[in-house]
Amino acid sequence: MVALIIGILLIAFCAFACIPSGLAWGAFVVDFLKGCVPVLSAFVGLIAVFIGLADIKDKNEAKKEVLAARKAEEATPEK
């Protein structure tokens, strides 16, 4: 409950700070967003590459497990 109240207060402060009749920080917020977009996009791209590499490794491991299971089935004599 405390986190919800703090979250609502912070959102209200953000809105108050950005409106012209409040603190009028809107231009500063836009400048900040312009500066952080390239860095944020590089960070998200790096995370996407790591996730893609992990996915490729997982698929290779799954293929190896399937092949091992097939070989184990073929090696088991049937009754």
Backbone as a chain_set.jsonl record, in Angstrom:
{"seq": "MVALIIGILLIAFCAFACIPSGLAWGAFVVDFLKGCVPVLSAFVGLIAVFIGLADIKDKNEAKKEVLAARKAEEATPEK", "coords": {"N": [[0.823, -1.191, 0.0], [1.95, 1.2, 0.756], [3.871, 1.512, -1.236], [2.226, 1.919, -3.438], [1.035, 4.391, -2.83], [3.311, 6.051, -2.739], [4.134, 5.762, -5.401], [1.966, 6.963, -6.767], [2.223, 9.579, -5.785], [4.74, 10.292, -6.84], [4.222, 10.173, -9.594], [2.342, 12.219, -9.766], [3.952, 14.388, -8.998], [5.742, 14.396, -11.146], [4.037, 15.055, -13.276], [3.231, 17.622, -12.399], [5.711, 18.922, -12.437], [6.286, 19.041, -15.124], [4.313, 20.547, -16.425], [3.523, 23.773, -17.773], [2.532, 25.726, -15.935], [3.414, 24.791, -13.559], [6.44, 23.679, -12.382], [7.659, 23.949, -14.815], [9.474, 22.265, -16.187], [9.413, 20.969, -18.558], [10.846, 21.349, -21.001], [13.408, 20.615, -20.207], [13.016, 17.951, -19.618], [12.421, 16.938, -22.151], [14.893, 17.41, -23.407], [16.489, 15.703, -21.879], [15.348, 13.226, -22.578], [15.976, 13.191, -25.308], [18.723, 12.918, -25.127], [19.07, 10.48, -23.8], [17.935, 8.494, -25.353], [19.609, 7.341, -27.486], [21.532, 5.974, -25.922], [19.92, 4.292, -24.376], [18.738, 2.765, -26.408], [20.989, 1.421, -27.415], [21.624, -0.117, -25.157], [19.321, -1.734, -24.909], [19.497, -3.077, -27.337], [21.884, -4.516, -26.916], [21.093, -6.217, -24.853], [19.161, -7.666, -26.261], [20.782, -9.023, -28.087], [22.243, -10.694, -26.337], [20.13, -12.253, -25.341], [19.31, -13.499, -27.697], [21.617, -15.025, -28.317], [21.652, -16.75, -26.114], [19.28, -18.104, -26.588], [19.882, -19.471, -28.951], [21.886, -21.182, -27.979], [20.359, -22.679, -26.16], [18.586, -23.991, -27.924], [20.397, -25.583, -29.344], [21.303, -27.253, -27.268], [18.901, -28.556, -26.676], [18.502, -29.981, -29.052], [20.666, -31.725, -28.895], [19.928, -33.206, -26.643], [17.604, -34.453, -27.583], [18.645, -36.04, -29.626], [20.303, -37.715, -28.106], [18.378, -39.025, -26.575], [17.022, -40.423, -28.584], [19.061, -42.136, -29.467], [19.409, -43.603, -27.16], [16.95, -44.914, -27.029], [17.106, -46.51, -29.326], [19.217, -48.145, -28.661], [18.229, -49.648, -26.602], [17.1, -52.884, -26.034], [14.221, -54.425, -27.439], [11.381, -56.115, -26.048]], "CA": [[0.0, 0.0, 0.0], [2.855, 2.352, 0.823], [4.48, 1.658, -2.554], [1.207, 2.492, -4.319], [0.906, 5.815, -2.493], [4.536, 6.724, -3.187], [4.085, 5.791, -6.854], [1.007, 7.991, -7.181], [2.819, 10.889, -5.476], [5.815, 10.568, -7.797], [3.606, 10.472, -10.893], [1.747, 13.552, -9.645], [5.051, 15.361, -9.026], [6.243, 14.442, -12.522], [3.084, 15.839, -14.069], [3.314, 19.01, -11.937], [6.993, 19.494, -12.842], [6.358, 19.207, -16.583], [3.335, 21.494, -16.962], [4.056, 25.143, -17.775], [2.156, 26.516, -14.75], [4.092, 24.195, -12.412], [7.873, 23.992, -12.377], [8.02, 24.189, -16.218], [10.657, 21.495, -16.532], [9.107, 20.203, -19.768], [11.941, 21.429, -21.974], [14.523, 19.828, -19.68], [12.64, 16.542, -19.764], [12.592, 16.6, -23.573], [16.342, 17.348, -23.65], [16.967, 14.468, -21.264], [14.909, 12.101, -23.404], [16.775, 13.21, -26.539], [20.068, 12.438, -24.818], [19.135, 9.106, -23.31], [17.396, 7.535, -26.32], [20.653, 6.521, -28.111], [22.139, 5.089, -24.925], [18.921, 3.288, -24.038], [18.576, 1.846, -27.539], [22.175, 0.567, -27.438], [21.489, -1.04, -24.042], [18.277, -2.7, -25.266], [20.068, -3.901, -28.402], [22.852, -5.428, -26.307], [20.313, -7.233, -24.148], [18.541, -8.509, -27.286], [21.829, -9.904, -28.614], [22.497, -11.714, -25.323], [18.978, -13.158, -25.311], [19.374, -14.291, -28.923], [22.685, -16.016, -28.174], [21.2, -17.747, -25.14], [18.247, -18.905, -27.253], [20.582, -20.373, -29.87], [22.532, -22.22, -27.16], [19.304, -23.551, -25.636], [18.102, -24.838, -29.02], [21.429, -26.587, -29.606], [21.261, -28.21, -26.166], [17.681, -29.349, -26.833], [18.75, -30.917, -30.14], [21.568, -32.76, -28.387], [19.161, -34.068, -25.748], [16.706, -35.271, -28.402], [19.466, -37.056, -30.288], [20.731, -38.67, -27.082], [17.21, -39.836, -26.222], [16.776, -41.341, -29.701], [20.087, -43.165, -29.44], [19.127, -44.478, -26.015], [15.816, -45.754, -27.415], [17.555, -47.477, -30.321], [20.13, -49.071, -28.007], [17.467, -50.481, -25.681], [16.486, -54.017, -26.745], [12.776, -54.547, -27.249], [10.987, -57.457, -25.551]], "C": [[0.868, 1.258, 0.0], [3.484, 2.597, -0.549], [3.495, 2.284, -3.536], [1.057, 3.989, -4.075], [2.126, 6.596, -2.975], [4.553, 6.824, -4.71], [3.142, 6.86, -7.374], [1.564, 9.383, -6.925], [3.916, 11.249, -6.475], [5.267, 10.881, -9.183], [2.986, 11.86, -10.871], [2.829, 14.632, -9.682], [5.601, 15.505, -10.441], [5.324, 15.282, -13.403], [3.153, 17.309, -13.695], [4.596, 19.675, -12.434], [7.028, 19.791, -14.343], [5.382, 20.236, -17.137], [3.875, 22.921, -16.843], [3.684, 25.957, -16.52], [2.775, 25.952, -13.479], [5.544, 24.647, -12.386], [8.417, 24.283, -13.77], [9.33, 23.508, -16.597], [10.467, 20.707, -17.825], [10.228, 20.2, -20.781], [13.146, 20.605, -21.518], [14.252, 18.327, -19.815], [12.831, 16.106, -21.215], [14.074, 16.505, -23.917], [16.932, 16.064, -23.076], [16.592, 13.259, -22.11], [15.681, 12.027, -24.714], [18.167, 12.644, -26.29], [20.117, 10.979, -24.435], [18.626, 8.081, -24.308], [18.51, 6.733, -27.005], [21.298, 5.538, -27.133], [21.18, 3.96, -24.57], [18.739, 2.286, -25.178], [19.791, 0.925, -27.672], [22.09, -0.49, -26.338], [20.458, -2.125, -24.364], [18.774, -3.621, -26.379], [21.057, -4.92, -27.871], [22.134, -6.546, -25.564], [19.673, -8.194, -25.151], [19.56, -9.479, -27.88], [22.122, -11.021, -27.62], [21.359, -12.723, -25.25], [18.983, -14.058, -26.55], [20.445, -15.369, -28.848], [22.287, -17.119, -27.202], [20.144, -18.659, -25.76], [18.881, -19.905, -28.213], [21.25, -21.508, -29.092], [21.501, -23.196, -26.612], [18.77, -24.489, -26.713], [19.114, -25.928, -29.352], [21.443, -27.661, -28.522], [20.041, -29.121, -26.282], [17.863, -30.376, -27.95], [19.652, -32.063, -29.679], [20.82, -33.73, -27.476], [18.218, -34.974, -26.528], [17.492, -36.379, -29.099], [19.933, -38.116, -29.298], [19.576, -39.575, -26.672], [16.896, -40.834, -27.327], [17.797, -42.475, -29.714], [19.848, -44.127, -28.284], [17.959, -45.413, -26.313], [16.239, -46.842, -28.392], [18.457, -48.529, -29.683], [19.404, -50.014, -27.056], [16.825, -51.636, -26.458], [14.984, -54.115, -26.414], [12.433, -55.97, -26.831], [9.934, -58.045, -26.425]], "O": [[0.56, 2.244, -0.668], [3.619, 3.742, -0.979], [3.889, 3.092, -4.377], [0.963, 4.766, -5.025], [1.99, 7.676, -3.55], [4.942, 7.855, -5.257], [3.474, 7.584, -8.313], [1.398, 10.277, -7.755], [4.005, 12.398, -6.907], [5.789, 11.756, -9.874], [3.089, 12.602, -11.848], [2.65, 15.669, -10.32], [5.894, 16.615, -10.883], [5.786, 16.118, -14.181], [3.137, 18.167, -14.577], [4.584, 20.847, -12.809], [7.732, 20.702, -14.777], [5.607, 20.755, -18.23], [4.609, 23.229, -15.903], [4.471, 26.802, -16.093], [2.673, 26.573, -12.421], [5.838, 25.842, -12.371], [9.523, 24.808, -13.9], [10.186, 24.106, -17.249], [11.294, 19.855, -18.149], [10.534, 19.16, -21.363], [13.822, 19.976, -22.332], [15.16, 17.542, -20.093], [13.348, 15.019, -21.473], [14.472, 15.601, -24.652], [17.77, 15.419, -23.705], [17.415, 12.371, -22.334], [16.007, 10.938, -25.185], [18.725, 11.964, -27.152], [21.106, 10.301, -24.714], [18.869, 6.888, -24.123], [18.373, 5.513, -27.103], [21.574, 4.393, -27.493], [21.587, 2.802, -24.475], [18.601, 1.088, -24.934], [19.63, -0.247, -28.012], [22.45, -1.644, -26.567], [20.702, -3.306, -24.115], [18.496, -4.82, -26.359], [21.072, -6.065, -28.323], [22.541, -7.705, -25.647], [19.646, -9.403, -24.919], [19.231, -10.635, -28.146], [22.238, -12.18, -28.017], [21.601, -13.922, -25.113], [18.691, -15.25, -26.452], [20.214, -16.503, -29.268], [22.559, -18.294, -27.448], [20.122, -19.859, -25.483], [18.458, -21.059, -28.277], [21.184, -22.666, -29.504], [21.736, -24.404, -26.597], [18.527, -25.665, -26.44], [18.734, -27.069, -29.613], [21.581, -28.846, -28.824], [20.132, -30.319, -26.017], [17.427, -31.519, -27.813], [19.429, -33.222, -30.029], [21.051, -34.938, -27.531], [18.05, -36.141, -26.174], [17.045, -37.525, -29.15], [19.952, -39.302, -29.63], [19.776, -40.768, -26.444], [16.539, -41.976, -27.04], [17.447, -43.633, -29.944], [20.063, -45.332, -28.42], [17.97, -46.572, -25.899], [15.776, -47.978, -28.291], [18.464, -49.682, -30.115], [19.926, -51.083, -26.738], [16.096, -51.407, -27.423], [14.559, -53.916, -25.276], [13.117, -56.918, -27.216], [9.475, -59.16, -26.175]]}, "num_chains": 1, "name": "protein.A"}
